[in-house]
Structure formats: C-alpha cells, structure tokens
XYZ file of C-alpha atoms in Angstrom:
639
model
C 41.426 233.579 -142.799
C 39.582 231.656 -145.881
C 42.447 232.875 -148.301
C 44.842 231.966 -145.774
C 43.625 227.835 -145.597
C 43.163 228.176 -149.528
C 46.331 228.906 -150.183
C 48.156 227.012 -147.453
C 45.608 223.805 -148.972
C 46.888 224.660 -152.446
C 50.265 224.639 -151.077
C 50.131 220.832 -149.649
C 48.278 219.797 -152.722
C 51.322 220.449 -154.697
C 53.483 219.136 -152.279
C 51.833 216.146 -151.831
C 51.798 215.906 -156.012
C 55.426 217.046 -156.080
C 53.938 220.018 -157.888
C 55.750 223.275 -158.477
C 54.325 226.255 -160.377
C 55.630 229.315 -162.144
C 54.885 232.037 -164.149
C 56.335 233.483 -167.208
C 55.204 237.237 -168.486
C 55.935 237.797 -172.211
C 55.764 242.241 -171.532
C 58.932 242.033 -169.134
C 60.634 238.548 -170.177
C 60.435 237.166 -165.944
C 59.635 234.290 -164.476
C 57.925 234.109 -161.187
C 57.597 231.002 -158.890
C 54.627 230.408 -156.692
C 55.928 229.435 -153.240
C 55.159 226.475 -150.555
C 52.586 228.773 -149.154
C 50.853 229.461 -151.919
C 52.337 232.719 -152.417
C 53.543 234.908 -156.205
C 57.911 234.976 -154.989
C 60.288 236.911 -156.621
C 60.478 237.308 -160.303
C 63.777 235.847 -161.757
C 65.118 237.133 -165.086
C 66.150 234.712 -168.335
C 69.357 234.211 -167.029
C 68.736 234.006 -163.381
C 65.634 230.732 -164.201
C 68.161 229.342 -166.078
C 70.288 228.594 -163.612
C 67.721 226.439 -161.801
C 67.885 223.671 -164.697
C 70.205 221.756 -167.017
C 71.842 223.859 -169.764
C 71.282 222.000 -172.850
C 67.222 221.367 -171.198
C 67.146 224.891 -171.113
C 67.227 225.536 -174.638
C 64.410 223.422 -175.577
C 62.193 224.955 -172.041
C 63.159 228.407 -174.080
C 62.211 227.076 -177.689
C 58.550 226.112 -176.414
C 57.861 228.796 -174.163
C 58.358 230.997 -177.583
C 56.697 229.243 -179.869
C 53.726 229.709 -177.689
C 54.487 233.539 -177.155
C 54.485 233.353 -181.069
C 51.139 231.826 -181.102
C 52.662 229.011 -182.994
C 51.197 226.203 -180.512
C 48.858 226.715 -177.341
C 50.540 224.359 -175.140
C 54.061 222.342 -174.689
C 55.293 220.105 -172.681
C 59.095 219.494 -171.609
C 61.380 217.076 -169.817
C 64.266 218.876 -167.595
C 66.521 218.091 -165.801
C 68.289 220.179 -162.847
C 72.181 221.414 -162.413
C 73.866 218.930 -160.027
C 77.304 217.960 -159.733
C 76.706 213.847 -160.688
C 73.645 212.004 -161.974
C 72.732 210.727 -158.519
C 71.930 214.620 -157.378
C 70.367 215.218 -160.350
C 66.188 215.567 -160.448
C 64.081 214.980 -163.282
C 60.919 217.196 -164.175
C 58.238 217.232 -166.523
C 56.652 220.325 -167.381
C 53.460 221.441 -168.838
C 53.280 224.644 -170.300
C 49.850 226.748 -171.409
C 48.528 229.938 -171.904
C 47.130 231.542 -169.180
C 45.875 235.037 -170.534
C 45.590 236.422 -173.425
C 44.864 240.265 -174.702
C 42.796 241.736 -177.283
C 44.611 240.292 -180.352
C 44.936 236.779 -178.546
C 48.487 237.294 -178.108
C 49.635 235.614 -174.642
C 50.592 237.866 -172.060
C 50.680 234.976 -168.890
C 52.013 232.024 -169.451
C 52.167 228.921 -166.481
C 54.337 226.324 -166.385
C 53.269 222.988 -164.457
C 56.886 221.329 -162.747
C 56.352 217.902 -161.699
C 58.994 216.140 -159.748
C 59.336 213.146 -161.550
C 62.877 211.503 -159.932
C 61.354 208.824 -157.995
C 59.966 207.695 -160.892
C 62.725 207.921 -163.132
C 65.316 206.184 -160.644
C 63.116 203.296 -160.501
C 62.336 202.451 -164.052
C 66.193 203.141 -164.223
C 66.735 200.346 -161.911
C 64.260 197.736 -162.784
C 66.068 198.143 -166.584
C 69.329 197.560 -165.200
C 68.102 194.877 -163.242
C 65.929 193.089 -166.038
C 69.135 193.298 -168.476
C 70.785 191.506 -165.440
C 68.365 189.125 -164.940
C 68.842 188.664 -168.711
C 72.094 187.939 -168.918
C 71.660 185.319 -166.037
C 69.285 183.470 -168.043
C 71.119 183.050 -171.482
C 74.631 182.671 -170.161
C 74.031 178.454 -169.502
C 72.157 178.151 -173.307
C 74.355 178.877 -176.118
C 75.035 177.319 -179.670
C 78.602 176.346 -180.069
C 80.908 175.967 -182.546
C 84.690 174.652 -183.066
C 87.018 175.820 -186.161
C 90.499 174.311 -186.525
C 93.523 176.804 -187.527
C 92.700 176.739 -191.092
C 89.082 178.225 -190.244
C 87.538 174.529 -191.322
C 84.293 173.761 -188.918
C 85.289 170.832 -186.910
C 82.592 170.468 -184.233
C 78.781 172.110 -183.812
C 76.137 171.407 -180.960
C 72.917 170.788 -181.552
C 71.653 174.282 -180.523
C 73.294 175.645 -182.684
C 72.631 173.486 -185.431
C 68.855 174.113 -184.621
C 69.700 177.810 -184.726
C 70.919 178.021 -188.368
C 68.732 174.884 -189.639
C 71.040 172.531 -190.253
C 69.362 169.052 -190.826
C 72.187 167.362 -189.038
C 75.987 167.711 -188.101
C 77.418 165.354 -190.940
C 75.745 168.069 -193.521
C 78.409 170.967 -192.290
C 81.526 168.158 -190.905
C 82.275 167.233 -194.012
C 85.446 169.123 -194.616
C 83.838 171.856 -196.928
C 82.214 174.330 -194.234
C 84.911 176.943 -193.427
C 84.380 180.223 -191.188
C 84.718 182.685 -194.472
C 81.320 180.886 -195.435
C 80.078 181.558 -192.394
C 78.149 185.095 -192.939
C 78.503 186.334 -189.377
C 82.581 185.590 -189.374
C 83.406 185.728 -192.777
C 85.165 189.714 -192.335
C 87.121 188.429 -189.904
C 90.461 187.333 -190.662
C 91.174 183.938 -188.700
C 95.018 184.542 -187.943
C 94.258 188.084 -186.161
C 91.269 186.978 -184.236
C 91.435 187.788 -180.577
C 88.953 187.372 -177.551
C 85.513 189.394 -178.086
C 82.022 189.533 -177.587
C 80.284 190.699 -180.586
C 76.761 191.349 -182.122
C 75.274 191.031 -185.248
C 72.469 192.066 -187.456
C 72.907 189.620 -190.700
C 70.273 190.170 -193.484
C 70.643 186.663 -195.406
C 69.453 188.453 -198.648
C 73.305 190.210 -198.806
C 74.760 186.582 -198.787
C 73.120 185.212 -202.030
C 76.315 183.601 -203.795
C 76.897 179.841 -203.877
C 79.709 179.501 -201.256
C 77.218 180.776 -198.457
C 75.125 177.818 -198.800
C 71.795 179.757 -197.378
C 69.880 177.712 -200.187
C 70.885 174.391 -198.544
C 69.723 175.892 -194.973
C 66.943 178.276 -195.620
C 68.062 181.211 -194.379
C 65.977 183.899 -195.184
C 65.009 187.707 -193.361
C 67.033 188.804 -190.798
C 69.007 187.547 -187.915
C 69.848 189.435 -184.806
C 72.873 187.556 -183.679
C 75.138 187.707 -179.936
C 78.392 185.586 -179.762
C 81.550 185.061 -177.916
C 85.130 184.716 -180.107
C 87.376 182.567 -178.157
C 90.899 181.869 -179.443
C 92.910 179.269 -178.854
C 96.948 179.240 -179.626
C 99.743 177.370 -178.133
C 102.810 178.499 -176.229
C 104.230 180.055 -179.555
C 100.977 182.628 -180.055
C 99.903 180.237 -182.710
C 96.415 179.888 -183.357
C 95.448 175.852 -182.983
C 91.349 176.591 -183.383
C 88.612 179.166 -182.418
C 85.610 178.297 -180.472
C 82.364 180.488 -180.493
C 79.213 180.563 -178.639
C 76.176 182.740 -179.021
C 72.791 182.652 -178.988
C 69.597 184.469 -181.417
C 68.247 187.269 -179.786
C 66.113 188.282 -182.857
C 62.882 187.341 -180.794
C 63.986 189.743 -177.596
C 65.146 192.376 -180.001
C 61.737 192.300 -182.015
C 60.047 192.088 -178.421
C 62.033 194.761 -176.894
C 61.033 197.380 -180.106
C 57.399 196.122 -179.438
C 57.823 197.002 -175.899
C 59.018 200.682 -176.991
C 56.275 201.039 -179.315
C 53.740 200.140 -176.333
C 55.645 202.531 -174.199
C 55.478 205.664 -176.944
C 51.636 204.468 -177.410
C 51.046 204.285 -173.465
C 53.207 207.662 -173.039
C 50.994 209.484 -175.561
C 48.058 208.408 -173.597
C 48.845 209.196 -170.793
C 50.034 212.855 -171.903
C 46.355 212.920 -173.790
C 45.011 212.012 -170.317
C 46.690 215.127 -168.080
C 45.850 217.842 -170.855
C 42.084 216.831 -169.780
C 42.424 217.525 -166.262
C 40.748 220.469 -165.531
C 41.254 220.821 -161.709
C 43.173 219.548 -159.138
C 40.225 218.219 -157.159
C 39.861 215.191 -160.150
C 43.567 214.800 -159.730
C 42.668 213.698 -155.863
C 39.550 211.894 -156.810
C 41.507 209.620 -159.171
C 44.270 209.001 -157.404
C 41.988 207.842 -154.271
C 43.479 210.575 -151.845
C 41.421 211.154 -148.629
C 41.608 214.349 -146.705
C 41.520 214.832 -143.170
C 42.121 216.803 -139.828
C 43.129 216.294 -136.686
C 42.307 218.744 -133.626
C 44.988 218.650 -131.187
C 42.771 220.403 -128.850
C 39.928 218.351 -128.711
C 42.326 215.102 -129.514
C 39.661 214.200 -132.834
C 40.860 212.923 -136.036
C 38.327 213.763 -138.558
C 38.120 212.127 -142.338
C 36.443 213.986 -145.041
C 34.727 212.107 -147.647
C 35.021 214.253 -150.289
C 31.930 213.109 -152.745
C 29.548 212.884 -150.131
C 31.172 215.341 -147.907
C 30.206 213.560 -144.755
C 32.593 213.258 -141.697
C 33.884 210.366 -139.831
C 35.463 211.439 -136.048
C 37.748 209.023 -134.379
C 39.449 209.482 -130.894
C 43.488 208.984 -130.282
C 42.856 205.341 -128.813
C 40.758 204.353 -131.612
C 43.140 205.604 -134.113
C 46.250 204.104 -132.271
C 44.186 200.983 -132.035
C 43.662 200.632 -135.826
C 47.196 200.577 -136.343
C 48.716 197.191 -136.497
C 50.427 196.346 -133.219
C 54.107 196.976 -134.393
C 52.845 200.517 -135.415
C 51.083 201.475 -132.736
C 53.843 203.163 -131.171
C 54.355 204.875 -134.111
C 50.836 206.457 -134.172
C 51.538 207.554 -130.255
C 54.071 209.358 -131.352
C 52.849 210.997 -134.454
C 49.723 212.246 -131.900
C 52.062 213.287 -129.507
C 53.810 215.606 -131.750
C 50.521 217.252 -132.987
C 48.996 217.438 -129.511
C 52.623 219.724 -128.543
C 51.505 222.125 -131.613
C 54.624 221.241 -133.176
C 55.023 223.552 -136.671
C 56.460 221.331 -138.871
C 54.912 218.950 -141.202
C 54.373 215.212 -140.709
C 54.832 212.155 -143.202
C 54.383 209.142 -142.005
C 53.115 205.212 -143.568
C 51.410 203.386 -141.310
C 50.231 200.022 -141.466
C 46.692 199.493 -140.231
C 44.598 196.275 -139.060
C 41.836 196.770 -141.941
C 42.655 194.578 -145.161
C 41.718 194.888 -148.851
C 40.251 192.114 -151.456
C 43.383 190.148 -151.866
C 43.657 189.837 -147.916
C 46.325 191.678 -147.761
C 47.240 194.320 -144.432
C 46.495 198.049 -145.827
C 49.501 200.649 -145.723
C 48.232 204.248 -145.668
C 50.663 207.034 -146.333
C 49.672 210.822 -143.941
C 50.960 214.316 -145.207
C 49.644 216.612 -142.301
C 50.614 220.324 -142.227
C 50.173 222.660 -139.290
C 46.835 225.116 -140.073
C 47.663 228.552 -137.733
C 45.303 230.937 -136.672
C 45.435 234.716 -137.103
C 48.145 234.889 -134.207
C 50.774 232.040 -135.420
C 49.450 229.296 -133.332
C 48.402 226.047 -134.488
C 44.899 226.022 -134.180
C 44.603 222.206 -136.258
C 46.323 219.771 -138.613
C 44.955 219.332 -142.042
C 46.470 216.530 -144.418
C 45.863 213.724 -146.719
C 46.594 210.143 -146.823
C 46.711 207.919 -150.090
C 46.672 203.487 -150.450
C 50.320 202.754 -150.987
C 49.836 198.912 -150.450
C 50.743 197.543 -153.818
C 53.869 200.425 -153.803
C 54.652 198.421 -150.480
C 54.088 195.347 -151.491
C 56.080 195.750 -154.522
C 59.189 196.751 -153.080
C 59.120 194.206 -151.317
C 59.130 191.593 -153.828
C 61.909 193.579 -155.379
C 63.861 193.385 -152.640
C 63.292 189.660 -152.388
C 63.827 188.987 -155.942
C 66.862 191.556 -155.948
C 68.203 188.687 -152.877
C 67.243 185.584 -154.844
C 69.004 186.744 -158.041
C 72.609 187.924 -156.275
C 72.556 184.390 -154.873
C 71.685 182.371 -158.680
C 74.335 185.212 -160.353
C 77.227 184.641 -157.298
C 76.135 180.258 -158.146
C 76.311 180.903 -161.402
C 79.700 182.361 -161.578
C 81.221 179.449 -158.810
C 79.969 177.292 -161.506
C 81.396 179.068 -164.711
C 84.800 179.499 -162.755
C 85.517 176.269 -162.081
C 84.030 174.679 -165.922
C 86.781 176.847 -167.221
C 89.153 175.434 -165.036
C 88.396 171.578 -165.640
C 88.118 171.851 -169.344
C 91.452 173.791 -169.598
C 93.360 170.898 -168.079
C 92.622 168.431 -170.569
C 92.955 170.867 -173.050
C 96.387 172.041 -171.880
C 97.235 168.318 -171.664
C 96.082 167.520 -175.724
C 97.964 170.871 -176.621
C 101.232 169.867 -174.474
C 101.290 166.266 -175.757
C 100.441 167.645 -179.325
C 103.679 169.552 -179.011
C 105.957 166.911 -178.206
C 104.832 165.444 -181.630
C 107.182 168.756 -182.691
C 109.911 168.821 -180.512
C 113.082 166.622 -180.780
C 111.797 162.902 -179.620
C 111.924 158.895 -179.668
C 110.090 157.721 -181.832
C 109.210 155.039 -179.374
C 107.176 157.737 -177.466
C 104.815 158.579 -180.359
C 102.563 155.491 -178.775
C 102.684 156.940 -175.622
C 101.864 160.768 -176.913
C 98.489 159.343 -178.933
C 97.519 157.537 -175.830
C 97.733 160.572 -173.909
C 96.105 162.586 -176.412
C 92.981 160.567 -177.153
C 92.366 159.721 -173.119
C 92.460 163.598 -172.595
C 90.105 164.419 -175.483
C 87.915 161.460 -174.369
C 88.208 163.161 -170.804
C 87.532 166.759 -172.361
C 83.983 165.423 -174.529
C 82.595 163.656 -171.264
C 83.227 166.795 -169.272
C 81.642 168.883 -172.149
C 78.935 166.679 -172.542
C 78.035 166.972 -168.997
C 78.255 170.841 -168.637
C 75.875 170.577 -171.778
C 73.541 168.330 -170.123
C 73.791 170.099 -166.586
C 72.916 173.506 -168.323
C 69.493 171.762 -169.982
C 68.623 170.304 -166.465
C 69.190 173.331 -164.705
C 66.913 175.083 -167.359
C 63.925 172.201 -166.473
C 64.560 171.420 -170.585
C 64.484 168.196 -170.393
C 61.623 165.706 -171.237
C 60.322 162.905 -169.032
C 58.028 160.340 -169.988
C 56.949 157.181 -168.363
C 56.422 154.286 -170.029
C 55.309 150.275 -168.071
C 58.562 148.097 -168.164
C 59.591 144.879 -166.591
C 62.258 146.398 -164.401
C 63.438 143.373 -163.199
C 64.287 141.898 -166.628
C 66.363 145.124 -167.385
C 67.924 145.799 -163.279
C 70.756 143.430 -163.840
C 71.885 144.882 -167.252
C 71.804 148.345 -165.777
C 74.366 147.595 -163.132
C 76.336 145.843 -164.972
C 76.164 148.279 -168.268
C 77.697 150.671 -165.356
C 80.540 148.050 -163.633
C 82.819 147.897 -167.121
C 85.568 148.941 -165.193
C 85.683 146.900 -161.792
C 88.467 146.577 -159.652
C 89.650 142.494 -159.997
C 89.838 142.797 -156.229
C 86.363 143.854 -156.030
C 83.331 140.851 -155.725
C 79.815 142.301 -157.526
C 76.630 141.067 -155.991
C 73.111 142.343 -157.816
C 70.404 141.278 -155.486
C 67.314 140.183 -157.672
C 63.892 140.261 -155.698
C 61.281 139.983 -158.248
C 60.356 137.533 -160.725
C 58.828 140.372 -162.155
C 58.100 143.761 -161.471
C 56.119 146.011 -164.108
C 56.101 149.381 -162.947
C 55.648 153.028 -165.459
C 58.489 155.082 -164.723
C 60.918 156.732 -167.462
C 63.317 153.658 -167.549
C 66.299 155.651 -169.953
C 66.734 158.445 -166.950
C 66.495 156.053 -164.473
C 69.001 153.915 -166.019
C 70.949 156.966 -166.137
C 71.071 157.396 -162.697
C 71.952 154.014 -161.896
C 74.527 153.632 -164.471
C 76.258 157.220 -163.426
C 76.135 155.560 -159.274
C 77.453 152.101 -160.706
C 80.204 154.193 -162.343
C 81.111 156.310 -159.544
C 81.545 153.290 -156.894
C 83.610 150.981 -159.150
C 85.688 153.968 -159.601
C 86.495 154.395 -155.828
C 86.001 150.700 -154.816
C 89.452 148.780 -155.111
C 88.879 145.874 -152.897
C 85.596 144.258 -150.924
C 82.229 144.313 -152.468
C 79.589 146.475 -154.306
C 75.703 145.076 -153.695
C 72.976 146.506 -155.667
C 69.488 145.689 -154.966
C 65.807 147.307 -155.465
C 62.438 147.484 -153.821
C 58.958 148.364 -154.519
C 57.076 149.725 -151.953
C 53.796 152.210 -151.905
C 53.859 153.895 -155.138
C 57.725 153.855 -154.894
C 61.036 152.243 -156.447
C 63.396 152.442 -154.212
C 67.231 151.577 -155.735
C 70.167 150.841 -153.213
C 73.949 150.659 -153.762
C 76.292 149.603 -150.860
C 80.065 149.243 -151.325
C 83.375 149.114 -149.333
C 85.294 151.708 -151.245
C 86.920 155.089 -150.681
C 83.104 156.842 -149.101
C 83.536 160.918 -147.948
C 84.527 162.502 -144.902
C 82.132 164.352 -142.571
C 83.352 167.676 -144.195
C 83.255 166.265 -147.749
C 79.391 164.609 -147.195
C 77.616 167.992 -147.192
C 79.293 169.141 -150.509
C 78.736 165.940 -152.465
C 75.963 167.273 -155.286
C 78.056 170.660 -155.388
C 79.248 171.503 -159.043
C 82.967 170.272 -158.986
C 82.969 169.135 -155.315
C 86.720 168.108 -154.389
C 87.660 165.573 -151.964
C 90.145 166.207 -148.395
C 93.332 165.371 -151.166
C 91.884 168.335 -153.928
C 90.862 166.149 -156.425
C 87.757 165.939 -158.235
C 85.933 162.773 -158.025
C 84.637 161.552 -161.627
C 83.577 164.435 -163.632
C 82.845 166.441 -160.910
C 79.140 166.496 -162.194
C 78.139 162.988 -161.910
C 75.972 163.370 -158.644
C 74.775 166.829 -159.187
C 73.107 165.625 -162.749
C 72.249 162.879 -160.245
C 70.251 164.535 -157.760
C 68.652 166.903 -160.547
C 67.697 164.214 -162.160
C 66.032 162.347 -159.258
C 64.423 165.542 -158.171
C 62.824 166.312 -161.544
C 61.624 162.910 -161.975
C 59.697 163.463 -158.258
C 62.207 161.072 -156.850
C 64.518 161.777 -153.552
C 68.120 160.732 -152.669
C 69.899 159.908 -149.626
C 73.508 159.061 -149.153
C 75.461 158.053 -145.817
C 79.012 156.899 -145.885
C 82.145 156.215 -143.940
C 85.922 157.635 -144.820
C 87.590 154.508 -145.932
C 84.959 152.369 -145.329
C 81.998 152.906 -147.971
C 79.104 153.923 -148.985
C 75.360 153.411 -149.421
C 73.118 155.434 -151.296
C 69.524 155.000 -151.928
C 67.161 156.336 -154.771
C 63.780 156.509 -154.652
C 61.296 157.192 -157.552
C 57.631 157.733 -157.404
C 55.445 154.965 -160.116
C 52.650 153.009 -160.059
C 53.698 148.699 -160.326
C 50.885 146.998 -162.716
C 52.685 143.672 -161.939
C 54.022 142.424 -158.671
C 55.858 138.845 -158.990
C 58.312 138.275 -155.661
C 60.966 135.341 -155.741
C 59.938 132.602 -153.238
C 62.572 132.731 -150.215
C-alpha cells in the first residue's frame, strides 16, 4: 500500500512539473520510459525512441547520450523537439541527462534522462517577441529622417531628423548643389535610374568611406551605424524617374540593446542551468516553487492542507472551503466537491479564485491538481493533490490581453492615418507632375503663366500638408516642448487674430472684442497663438458673408478664447468627426489641411487646456478654448 501512494505521489509530481522520465541501458542499447503511475514500461529500441522526437534533435539526444557512455562528460543536457505535422502541434522539451550507475571500472551502465515539457513556455516567449517587434514597428513608423533627391541623384530637401541623425550643422551645409546620393555612403551602390520601391537595412562602418567626396570629415562620422530606410521612387507617366524620396531611422541603439539583451539572456540561461544541476530532490523543487500539498476525504467531506516544513495539518469542511472562494467561484468549488464526493476516477485541475489577498491587495488565484488515491480493491478511498500561487501568471495575462486590445486599436489608427497622408500628398503631387508635363507637350505659350501658377500653389499646398504630418507625428509622440512665460495678452490678442484673417472674405465684417486694458497672465504665448491663428484661419476660410467676433476672458486660473462666425459650420453627422485625421465634410472634401483641428485639440490638451465646439449647417460656428495660467495683472476696460 506505501509503494503504491509513493509511486502514484511520484507520478503527480511529475505531472504537475510536466516531468517525464526514462531510462537508457548502455549493455542492450534500450530505452525504457517510466509511466504516469510511476511504473518501469516497455523498453523501446534506438529506432523505435526515435520516433518519439524530431529527426535532426535526435542526432544531437544520440551524440550526448554517447559521449557520456564514453565517459567523455558526466552529464548533458538537450533541447528536442517532437514529430508533428506543423509547428503549432509541435512540443518543445528540455532534457537532462546523467549517470545513474556505474560498474567496477566506472563505466555507466544506467543512464536517466529528465524530459521537461517546456511548450507553454516556449509559445509564450514566442509571442511576446512577435508582439514586442510589433509594438516596435508601431512606435518608429510616425519618426523618421527624410530625404528628397531630384533625377540627377542631387539632394534637394532634408528634415531636421535627419539632419540631426547624420550631424549636419544645418540644411544650407548639404543644399548647396554639391551633395549627391553617390556621396551618400548608405546609397552610393545603388544606381539612381534602376532604383525601385524597397525597404532596406544597413550596417555602414564610416572608417570604409575615408576619401574626400564622402565628406565624413565635415560631419563627424565615425564607428558604426546600424541604419533602416524606405526607397521610394518617383517617375512620371513615361516610367521616368523625376526624384527619390527616403525615410529611415538609426536603430544602432536597439540593435546594441537587443545584443545586450541576448547576452543577459545566455548569462541568465547559464544560471539558471547551474541552478537545476544543484537540485538534489524533488521535494526542494516543491519547496521553491511554493507548492502546497493536500487531501481531501470524500468520506468524511474534510479538506486537509499539509504544511510541509512544519508538517502540521489544517482541516477545513466543504462550506468553509466553498465559502473561501470568491462569490463568482463558489459554484465552481460545489462542483469540484461534488465530483470527489461521487468517487469519480479521474483527475481534477481546476484555478480558483479565493477571498484571501496578498501584499499588493490583490484577490489570490490558486491552481488544484488532485488525483484519485485507491485502496487495495480499486476504490477511491481519498484525493491527494497540490495547489501552487498563480496570481501574477493571472494577472499577467491579463494585462496582455489588455495591452494586446489597446495596441490593435493604435496599429488599425495608425494605418487610417497613413492611408489617407498618402492619399492627400499624392494629389498635389500628381497635380505639380501633370502641370510640369504640359511644360513638354505641344502648348501656348500664353499658358506657361498659368502652368507656374498652378505649380507653385500645389507645391505650396504639398509643404503645408507635409509640414503638418511632421508636426502631428511630434505631437502625437508628446515631443514637443511647452514653456510658459508672463505676457501682456491683451497687447498681443488683436495681432493674433488678425496675423490669422489675411485672407477674409470682402463680404465678411471682423469684430475683435478687447476686454482688458491689460491682462498679464504665464501661459506659452507661441502655441497659443498657434491655436488661435490655425481657428482664425479655418473660419475666414469657410466664412463668405456676415461676421467673425473674437473675444477672450480670464476667469479662475483660466483663459478662455472664443470665436463666433456666420460661415459654412458642420452638420450633426460631420460635428462628431471634426478633430479626426482628414475628416471630410457631407460634399467629400477636406476642410483646410485636414489636420488643422486635430493639431488643434492636441495642442490644447497637452497644454492642460480643453475645447468645445457647437455649430449650425449653414449658419456658423462658435468654438471656445480654454487654457489653464495664473494672471499676475488684471486691468478691465471701464463699460
């Protein structure tokens, strides 16, 4: 009967552990596995084991388990992998391998192998990699130097990232005509005329590039430079190429941090391996992992814990035991006691979430393994089992699964976004290219005016939009710098507006309601004077007739700026979607930029500010802005 629980005990133990032993004899060349039960099974020739694991893991199980027959090393440890038809029915083991006896002359003659399910373990770091190289991706795609090449590969344009990327002192230093992409060390193999759309990377050691046309002196370039960019093309109708712009972004500090990160894993791997060829039994394996054992005694209805150390028992009844549960798992329990109390013969695993909490205050999840114990006769005669503390396993997945949620949404608003700025800058650009031709083509002279109008209001159209997506990208990434400084706003309220009304309808009558004599308040006057210039901008746009009245307030701790007008204002439907990324109106058409009140509202909301807007179709708009300072100086006009 002792043997019997020993080996049925044993049995659980490497269940619970996801433990598998065998045996391998050196005299007659078989393997032998030890069963569930604790039990030697059949032996299985060379051949016959092999067919349990991977083919090409198989070799290198073989190698090691004869190099210790050989004496050549005591112990060995292996990483397998099992026959399956795709990856997702594969498992993954780990095995330990050791001598287990030895004869006369010291030569093994039992050798044990230690298989350790390790597939959970594996799928998950495989899925937290793919999901950090995701959230990766996510994160660079709206920060990226950029550059612009004409058809002769001459550098026409450069942002400042990138100019900050590759040290240049300022963008007049590489404009001047004599920059062209062969000088360029991370483009200079490519031929300009065959370039085509790609996405490339690049390790550039500067010290390969030492001869005068690379200008590295001039910049400082020195080391290495791990490099990702984007080749776009662009050529007219006729496949001819008209310029090449490229993006990309340094990775050399991720790169460097992702081999530190591998050189912590191999240090934290060979630790940990260190760690398990110390464990001498599989009693510390329990005490260290904080397993509890226990029993339950279906028929006196008891559910007994065992404190191992001190070996002292703790008896609870079914009621108390459902009653520790948390109410939504109470049920759960019932049913769980049920089964036992019917003698059922199969074994139980069940999480449970119970009413006690830990330090952090948080509820405490406990995860049961019970197996059936069966007297001399087959009959249940008690339950014996383990539980573990799987609260921060719970706890993590269910950040995962929150953060999983939160990043699908930013990746699916990310893409809306990217769609439609590849949609607005192509029409301007189609429009420069299309007018550009005409300059080709058979024409009147008389038109030429016409063409260079066309072509300088759509490359005046094309910067602002750039400009925007630029500035968009840096608010979105909380980049931007805010500092307040006191100012008179009322000296400088006018000139705002009107900075903003260049463009006003002759129909339209401007009022700018001045309340203050003066009115010293710290705030950061430039992005506030962005905001109202960008509103002031927007309304004379859509205001063709009637009025626009501007006005401000200060009132506890806040600056509240209002503009009313009589102009085009948004439908019901429209309203909702007015701070949306390239928002169109009930006609299709994109009002302004189509980023003028999203960099707006970002901007009022970083500054600690709020906006509200409520208009009419066809009969205006009002819109009020509200920022949070602190007025030094309070002067109102006498009514």
């Amino acid at each position: 009967m002792n043997t019997n629980n020993q080996k049925t005990r044993l049995a659980l133990i490497l269940k619970t552990g996801r433990l598998r032993l065998w045996f391998y004899y050196p005299a007659t060349r078989h393997y032998c596995y030890l069963s569930e039960a604790g039990e030697y099974g059949r032996e299985y020739n060379p051949t016959e084991f092999a067919q349990f694991f991977h083919r090409d893991d198989m070799e290198t199980l073989r190698s090691t388990v004869f190099d210790i027959c050989d004496c050549k090393q005591d112990t060995g440890k292996v990483s397998m992998r099992s026959r399956a038809k795709t990856e997702s029915e594969c498992l993954h083991y780990e095995i330990s391998i050791s001598v287990v006896s030895r004869n006369d002359e010291g030569i093994p003659t039992s050798i044990m192998g230690i298989q350790h399910d390790v597939t959970e373990e594996y799928r998950r770091k495989e899925k937290i990699r793919q999901l950090l190289v995701r959230y990766h991706t996510i994160f660079n795609s709206s920060l990226l130097d950029m550059l612009y090449y004409d058809n002769n590969g001459v550098l026409k344009d450069i942002n400042e990232r990138a100019c900050k990327a590759f040290n240049v002192q300022s963008r007049e230093q590489v404009l001047d005509g004599s920059f062209i992409l062969k000088n360029n060390p991370f483009y200079s193999q490519i031929p300009i005329n065959e370039m085509d759309n790609s996405h490339t990377g690049s390790i550039i050691d500067f010290s390969e590039f030492q001869t005068p046309e690379y200008r590295l002196e001039e910049f400082d370039l020195k080391g290495k430079m791990y490099y990702e960019s984007t080749i776009n093309p662009i050529r007219n109708e006729m496949g001819e190429l008209e310029g090449v712009f490229m993006s990309g972004h340094d990775i050399s500090e991720m790169v460097e941090s992702y081999h530190r990160q591998e050189d912590g894993v191999k240090k934290l791997k060979q630790g940990t391996d260190n760690i398990k060829q110390y464990i001498a039994n599989i009693d510390y394996a329990l005490s260290v992992s904080g397993v509890q054992l226990v029993n339950y005694y279906p028929h006196a209805f008891t559910f007994e814990i065992i404190n191992r150390e001190t070996g002292n028992k703790l008896h609870m009844s079914q009621l108390r035991c459902i009653r520790l549960a948390t109410p939504r798992f109470r049920r759960t329990v019932n049913s769980v006691l049920n089964r036992m109390d019917h003698l059922t013969k199969n074994g139980i695993t069940q999480a449970i979430e119970i009413e006690i909490r830990d330090k952090k205050g948080r509820q405490i999840w406990l995860l049961f393994n019970m197996v059936p114990m069966l007297n001399a006769e087959g009959c249940v005669e008690r339950y014996f089992g383990m539980f573990r503390d799987i609260t921060d396993m719970v706890e993590t997945e269910q950040r995962l699964a929150v953060e999983t949620k939160k990043a699908q949404e930013t990746e699916q608003l990310k893409q809306t976004f990217l769609t439609n700025m590849s949609y607005e800058i192509r029409t301007p650009l189609n429009n420069i290219l299309g007018f550009a031709k005409l300059f080709t083509d058979d024409h009147d002279e008389c038109d030429e005016p016409l063409f260079v109008s066309q072509i300088k209001e759509n490359t005046n159209e094309l910067l602002l939009l750039v400009n925007d997506i630029l500035y968009i990208s840096r608010l979105d990434a909380n980049m931007e710098e805010y500092k307040k400084e006191e100012v008179d706003f009322a000296m400088s309220f006018e000139s705002m507006c009107r900075n903003g009304m260049v463009n006003i309808q002759p129909d339209v009558q401007v009022l700018v309601n001045q309340p203050y004599n003066s009115l010293v308040v710290d705030v950061d006057i430039n992005h506030l004077s962005m905001i109202i210039h960008r509103l002031c901008t927007l309304s004379c746009l859509f205001t063709s007739h009637g009025s626009i009245i501007v006005s401000y307030e200060y009132h506890r701790g806040e600056l509240t700026f209002h503009l009313e007008d009589t102009g085009l204002g948004f439908t019901k439907e429209e309203l909702p979607h007015i701070f949306d990324h390239f928002s169109r109106d009930i006609k299709g058409e994109i009002r302004g930029s189509g980023l003028d009140l999203p960099i707006v509202q970002l901007l009022t909301r970083q500054m600690g500010g709020s906006i509200e807007v409520q208009s009419e179709y066809q009969k205006g708009t009002s819109v009020w802005v509200s920022i949070p300072c602190t007025a030094s100086v309070i002067e109102k006009k006498r009514s």
